Coordinates of C-alpha atoms and ligand atoms in Angstrom, one line a residue:
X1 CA 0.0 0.0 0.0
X2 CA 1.4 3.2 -1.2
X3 CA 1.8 6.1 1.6
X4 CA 0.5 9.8 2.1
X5 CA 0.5 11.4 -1.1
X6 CA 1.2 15.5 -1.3
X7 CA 0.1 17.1 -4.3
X8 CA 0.5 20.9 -5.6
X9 CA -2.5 22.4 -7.2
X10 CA -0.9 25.3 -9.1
X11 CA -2.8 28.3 -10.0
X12 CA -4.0 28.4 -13.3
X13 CA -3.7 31.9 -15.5
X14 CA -5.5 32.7 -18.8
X15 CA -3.0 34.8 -20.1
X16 CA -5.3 36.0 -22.5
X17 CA -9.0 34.5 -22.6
X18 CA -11.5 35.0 -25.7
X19 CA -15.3 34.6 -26.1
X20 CA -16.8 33.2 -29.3
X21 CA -20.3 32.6 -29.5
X22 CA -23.0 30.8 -26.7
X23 CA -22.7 26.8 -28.2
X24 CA -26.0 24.2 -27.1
X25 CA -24.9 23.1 -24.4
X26 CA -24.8 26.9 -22.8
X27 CA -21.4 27.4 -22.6
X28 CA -19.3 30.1 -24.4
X29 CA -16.8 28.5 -26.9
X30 CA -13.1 29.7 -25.8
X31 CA -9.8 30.0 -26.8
X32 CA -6.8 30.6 -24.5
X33 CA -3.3 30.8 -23.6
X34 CA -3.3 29.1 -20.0
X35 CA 0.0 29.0 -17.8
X36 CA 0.1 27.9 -14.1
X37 CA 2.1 29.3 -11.4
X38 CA 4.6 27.6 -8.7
X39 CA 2.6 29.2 -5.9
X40 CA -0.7 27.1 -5.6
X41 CA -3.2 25.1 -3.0
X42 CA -1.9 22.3 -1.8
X43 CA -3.3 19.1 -0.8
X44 CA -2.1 15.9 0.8
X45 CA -4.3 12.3 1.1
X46 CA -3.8 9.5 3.2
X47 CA -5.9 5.8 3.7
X48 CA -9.2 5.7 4.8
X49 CA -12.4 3.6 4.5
X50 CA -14.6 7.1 3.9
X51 CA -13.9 10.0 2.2
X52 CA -13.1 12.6 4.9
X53 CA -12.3 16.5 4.3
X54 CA -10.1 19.0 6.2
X55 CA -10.0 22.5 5.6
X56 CA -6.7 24.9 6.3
X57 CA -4.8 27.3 5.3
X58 CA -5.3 31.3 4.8
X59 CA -9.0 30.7 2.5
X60 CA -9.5 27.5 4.0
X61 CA -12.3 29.1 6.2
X62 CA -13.7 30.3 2.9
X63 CA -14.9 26.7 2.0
X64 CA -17.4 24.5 3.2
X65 CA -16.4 21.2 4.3
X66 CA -19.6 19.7 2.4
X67 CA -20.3 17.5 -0.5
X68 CA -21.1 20.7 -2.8
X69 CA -17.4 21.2 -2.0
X70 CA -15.1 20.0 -5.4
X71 CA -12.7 18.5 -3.4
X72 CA -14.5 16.0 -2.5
X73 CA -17.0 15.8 -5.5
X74 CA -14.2 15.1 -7.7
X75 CA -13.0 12.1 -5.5
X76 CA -16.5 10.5 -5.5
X77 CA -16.5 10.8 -8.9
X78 CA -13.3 9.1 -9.2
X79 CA -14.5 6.3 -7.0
X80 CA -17.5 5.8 -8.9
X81 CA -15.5 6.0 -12.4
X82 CA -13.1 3.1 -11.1
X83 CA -15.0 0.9 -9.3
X84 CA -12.8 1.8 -5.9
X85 CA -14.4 1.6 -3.1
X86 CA -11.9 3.3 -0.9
X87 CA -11.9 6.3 0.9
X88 CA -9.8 8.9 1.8
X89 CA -8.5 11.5 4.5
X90 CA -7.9 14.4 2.3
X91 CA -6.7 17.8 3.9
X92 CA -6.6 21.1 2.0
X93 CA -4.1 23.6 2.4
X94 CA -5.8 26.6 0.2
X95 CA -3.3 29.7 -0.1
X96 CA -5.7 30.9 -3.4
X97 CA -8.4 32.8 -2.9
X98 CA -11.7 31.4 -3.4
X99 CA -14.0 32.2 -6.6
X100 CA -11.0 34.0 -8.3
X101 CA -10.9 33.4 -11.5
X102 CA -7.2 31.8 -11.0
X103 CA -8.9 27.9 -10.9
X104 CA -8.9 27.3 -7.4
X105 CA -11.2 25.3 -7.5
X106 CA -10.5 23.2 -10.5
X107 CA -6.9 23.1 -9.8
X108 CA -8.2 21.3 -6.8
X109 CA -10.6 19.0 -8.2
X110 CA -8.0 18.1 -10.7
X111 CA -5.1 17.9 -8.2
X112 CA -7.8 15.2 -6.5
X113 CA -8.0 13.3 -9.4
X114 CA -4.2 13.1 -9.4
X115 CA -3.5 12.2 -6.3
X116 CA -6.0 9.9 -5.7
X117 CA -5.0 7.5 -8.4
X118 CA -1.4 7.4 -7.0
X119 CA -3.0 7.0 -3.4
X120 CA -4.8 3.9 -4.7
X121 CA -2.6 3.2 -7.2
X122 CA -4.7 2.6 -10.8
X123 CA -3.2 3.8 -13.9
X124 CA -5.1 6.7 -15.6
X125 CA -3.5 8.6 -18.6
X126 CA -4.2 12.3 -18.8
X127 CA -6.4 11.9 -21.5
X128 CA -8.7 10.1 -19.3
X129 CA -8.1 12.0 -16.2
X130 CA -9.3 15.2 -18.6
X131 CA -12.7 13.2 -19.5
X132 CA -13.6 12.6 -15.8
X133 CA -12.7 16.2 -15.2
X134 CA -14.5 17.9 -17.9
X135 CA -18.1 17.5 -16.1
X136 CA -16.8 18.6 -12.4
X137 CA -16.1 22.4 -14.3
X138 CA -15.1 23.8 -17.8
X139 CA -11.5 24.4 -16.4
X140 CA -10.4 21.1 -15.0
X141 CA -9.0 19.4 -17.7
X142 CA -6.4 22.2 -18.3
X143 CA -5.4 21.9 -14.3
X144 CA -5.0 17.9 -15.0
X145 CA -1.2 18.3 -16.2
X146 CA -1.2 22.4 -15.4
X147 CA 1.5 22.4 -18.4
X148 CA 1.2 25.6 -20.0
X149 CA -1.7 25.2 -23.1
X150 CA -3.8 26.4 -25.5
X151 CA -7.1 25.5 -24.3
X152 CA -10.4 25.6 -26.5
X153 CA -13.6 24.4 -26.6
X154 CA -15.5 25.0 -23.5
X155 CA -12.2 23.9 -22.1
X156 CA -12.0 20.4 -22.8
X157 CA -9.7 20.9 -25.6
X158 CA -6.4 21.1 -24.4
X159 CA -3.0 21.2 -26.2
X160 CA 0.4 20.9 -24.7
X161 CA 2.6 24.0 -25.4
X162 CA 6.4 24.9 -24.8
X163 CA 7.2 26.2 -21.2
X164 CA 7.0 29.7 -20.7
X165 CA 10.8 31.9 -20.8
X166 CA 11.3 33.0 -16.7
X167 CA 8.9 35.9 -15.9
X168 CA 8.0 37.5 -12.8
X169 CA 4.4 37.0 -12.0
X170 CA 2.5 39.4 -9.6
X171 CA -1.3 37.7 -8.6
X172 CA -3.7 40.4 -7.1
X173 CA -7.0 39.9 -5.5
X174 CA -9.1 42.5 -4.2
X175 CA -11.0 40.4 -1.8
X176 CA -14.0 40.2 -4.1
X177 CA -15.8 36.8 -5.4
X178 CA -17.1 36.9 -8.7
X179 CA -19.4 34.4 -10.3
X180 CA -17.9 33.0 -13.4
X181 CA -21.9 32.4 -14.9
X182 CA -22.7 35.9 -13.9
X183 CA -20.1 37.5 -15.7
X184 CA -20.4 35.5 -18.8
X185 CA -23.8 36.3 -18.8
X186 CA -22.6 39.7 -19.1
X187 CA -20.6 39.5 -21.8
X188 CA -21.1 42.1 -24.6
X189 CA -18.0 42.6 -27.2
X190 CA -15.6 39.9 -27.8
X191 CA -12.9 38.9 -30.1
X192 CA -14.7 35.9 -30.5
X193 CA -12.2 32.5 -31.6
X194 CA -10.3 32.6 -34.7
X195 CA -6.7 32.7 -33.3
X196 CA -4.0 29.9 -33.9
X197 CA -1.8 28.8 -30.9
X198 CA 1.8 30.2 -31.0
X199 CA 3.6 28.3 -34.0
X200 CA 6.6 28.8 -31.7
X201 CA 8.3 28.8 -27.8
X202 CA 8.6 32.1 -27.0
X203 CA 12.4 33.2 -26.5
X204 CA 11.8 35.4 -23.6
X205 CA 9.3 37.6 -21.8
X206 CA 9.2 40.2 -23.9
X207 CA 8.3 38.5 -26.6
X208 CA 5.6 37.0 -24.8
X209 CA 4.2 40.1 -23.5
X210 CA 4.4 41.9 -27.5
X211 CA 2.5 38.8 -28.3
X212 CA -0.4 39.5 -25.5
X213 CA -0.2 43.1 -26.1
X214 CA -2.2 41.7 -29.2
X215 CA -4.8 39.8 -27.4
X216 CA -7.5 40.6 -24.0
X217 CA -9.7 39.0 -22.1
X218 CA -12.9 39.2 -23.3
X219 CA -14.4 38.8 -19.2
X220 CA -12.3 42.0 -18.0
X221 CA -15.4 44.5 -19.0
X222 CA -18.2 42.4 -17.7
X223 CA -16.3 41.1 -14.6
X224 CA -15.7 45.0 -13.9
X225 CA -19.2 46.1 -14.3
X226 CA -19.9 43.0 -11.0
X227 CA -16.8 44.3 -9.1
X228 CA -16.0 47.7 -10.3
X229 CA -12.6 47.2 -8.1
X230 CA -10.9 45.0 -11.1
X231 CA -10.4 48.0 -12.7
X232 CA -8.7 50.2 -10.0
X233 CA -6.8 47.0 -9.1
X234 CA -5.6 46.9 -13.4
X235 CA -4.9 50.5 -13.0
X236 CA -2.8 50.2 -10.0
X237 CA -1.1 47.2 -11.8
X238 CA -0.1 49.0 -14.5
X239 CA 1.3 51.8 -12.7
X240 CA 3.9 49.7 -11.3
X241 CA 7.5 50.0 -12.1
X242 CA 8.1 47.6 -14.9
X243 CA 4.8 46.0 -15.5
X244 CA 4.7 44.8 -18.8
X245 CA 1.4 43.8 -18.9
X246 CA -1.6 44.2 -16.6
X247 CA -4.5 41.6 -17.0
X248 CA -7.4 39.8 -15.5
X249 CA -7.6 35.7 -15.1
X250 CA -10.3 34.3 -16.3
X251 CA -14.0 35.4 -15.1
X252 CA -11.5 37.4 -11.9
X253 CA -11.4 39.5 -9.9
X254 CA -8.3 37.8 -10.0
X255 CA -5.3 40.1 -12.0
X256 CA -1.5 39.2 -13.3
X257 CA 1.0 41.6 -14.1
X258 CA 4.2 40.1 -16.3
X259 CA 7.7 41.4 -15.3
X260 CA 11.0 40.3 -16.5
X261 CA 12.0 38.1 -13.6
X262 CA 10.6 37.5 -10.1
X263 CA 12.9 40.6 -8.4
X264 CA 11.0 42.9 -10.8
X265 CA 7.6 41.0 -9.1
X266 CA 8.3 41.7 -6.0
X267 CA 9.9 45.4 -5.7
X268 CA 6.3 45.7 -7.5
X269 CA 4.2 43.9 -5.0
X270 CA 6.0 45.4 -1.9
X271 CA 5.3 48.7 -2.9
X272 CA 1.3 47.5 -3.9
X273 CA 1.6 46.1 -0.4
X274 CA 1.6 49.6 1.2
X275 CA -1.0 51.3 -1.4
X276 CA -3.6 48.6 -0.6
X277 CA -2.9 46.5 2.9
X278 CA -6.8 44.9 1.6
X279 CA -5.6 43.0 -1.4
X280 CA -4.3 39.3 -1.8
X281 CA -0.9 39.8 -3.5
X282 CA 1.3 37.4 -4.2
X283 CA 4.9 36.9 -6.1
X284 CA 5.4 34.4 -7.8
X285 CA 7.0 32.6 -11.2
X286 CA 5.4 30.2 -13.7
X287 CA 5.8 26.8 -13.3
X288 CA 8.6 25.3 -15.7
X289 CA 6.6 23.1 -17.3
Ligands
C5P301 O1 -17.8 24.9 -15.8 P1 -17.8 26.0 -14.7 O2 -18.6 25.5 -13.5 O3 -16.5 26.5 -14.4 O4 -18.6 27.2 -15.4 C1 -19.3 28.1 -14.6 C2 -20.3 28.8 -15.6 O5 -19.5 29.7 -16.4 C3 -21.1 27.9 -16.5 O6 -22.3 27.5 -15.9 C4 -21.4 28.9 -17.7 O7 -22.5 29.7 -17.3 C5 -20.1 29.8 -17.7 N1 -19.2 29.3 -18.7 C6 -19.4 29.5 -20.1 N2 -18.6 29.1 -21.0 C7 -17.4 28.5 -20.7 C8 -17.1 28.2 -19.3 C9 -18.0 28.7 -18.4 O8 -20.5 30.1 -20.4 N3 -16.6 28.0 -21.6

């Protein structure tokens, strides 16, 4: 019998997120480059007959130990899907705010499904792992591998892309929850989906950012219209010495600035720190994979 299991569920970032048209299954066709940070939730699981939650960490209180809560949906689900009939002590460090547009949840429910089937030990490609995913939330089967992707579909279609050059990434949350169907519902403009993935790895972050400067996230004016404070948060981000780029992650309030390395980051986030003691900041790099 295998032992504890620790996973990392890293937080997810559209780096640029557009809207095509409503399909028939009510969700929004997408397309998007998606990259995932080091900094993330994290979640550990050990041997039991019945599924069993604990909740910790700075958002932990945030979250209802329930079965409404992801967490544990997603390792039902997993039970059911392979016959197990295990349980499972699962405890939840979550560091990432909740409802934030950065995948908490859905990082989580896919970091679950990961460390579940090393806990009991069944052997699950990706590609299957995606499909079991795709019906707990339209962003877990990019958080199954959280390799940086270009992501269409309502999500479900996911395509491994080249790691990202070193960046400094600055996450900023103004302590506002945002629901993801309320601002797609007010979408108005978009840019709709007719953009190829990058053809190519791009050779450093200022490429990346030139390449962004050419694309937005379609969510940024509805998502401010719900929490007006997404846009003073995107103005204070730009403001910043050496921002490249300023964004919001997915439906938010959730924002990203891009800087040239992680020192840039956090000379920026220290002095965001003192402007606004109310936000959720935190430094941080993209993941290397
Ligand atoms: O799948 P998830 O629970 O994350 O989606 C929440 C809501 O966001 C959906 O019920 C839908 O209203 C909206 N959505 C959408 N198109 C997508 C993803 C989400 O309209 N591609």
């Amino acid at each position: 019998m295998s032992g504890p299991v620790f996973v990392v569920a890293p937080a997810k970032v559209n780096l640029f997120l557009h809207v095509g048209e409503k399909r028939d299954d009510g969700y929004h066709a997408l397309q998007s480059l998606v990259a995932f940070t080091k900094y993330g939730d994290e979640i550990s699981f050990d041997h039991n007959d019945r599924f069993l939650l604990s909740l910790n960490g700075p958002f932990g209180a945030q979250l209802s130990d329930g079965e409404e809560n992801l967490v544990l949906r997603a390792a039902r689900l997993l039970a059911e899907k392979t016959g197990v009939r295990d349980g499972a002590r699962i405890c939840l460090h979550k560091n990432l705010p909740v409802a934030s547009g950065i995948g908490g949840g859905s990082a989580d429910a896919a970091a679950v499904l990961r460390g579940l089937t090393r806990l009991w030990q069944i052997d699950l490609g990706p590609d299957r792992l995606r499909e079991i995913g795709a019906s707990l939330g339209a962003d877990v089967p990019v958080c199954i591998e959280s390799t940086t992707s270009w992501m269409e579909g309502r999500g479900e279609h996911v395509r491994r892309l080249p790691p990202l050059p070193e960046a400094g990434v600055l996450l900023v949350n103004p302590g506002v929850q945002v629901s993801t169907a309320q601002v797609f519902s007010g979408l108005g403009l978009r840019h709709g989906v007719g953009m190829s993935a990058p053809a190519a790895a791009f050779p450093d972050v200022g490429a990346l950012a030139r390449y962004l400067r050419d694309t937005t996230s379609d969510l940024e004016g509805p998502a401010q219209k719900i929490a007006p404070v997404v846009a003073d948060v995107l103005r204070a981000m730009d403001a910043l010495p050496d921002a490249l780029l300023a964004r919001m992650s997915g439906s938010g309030a959730t924002c990203f600035g891009l800087f040239a390395n992680k020192k840039a980051a956090c000379t920026a986030g220290t002095l965001l720190r003192a402007r606004h003691t109310e936000w959720w900041i935190c430094e941080t790099v993209f993941s290397a994979r």
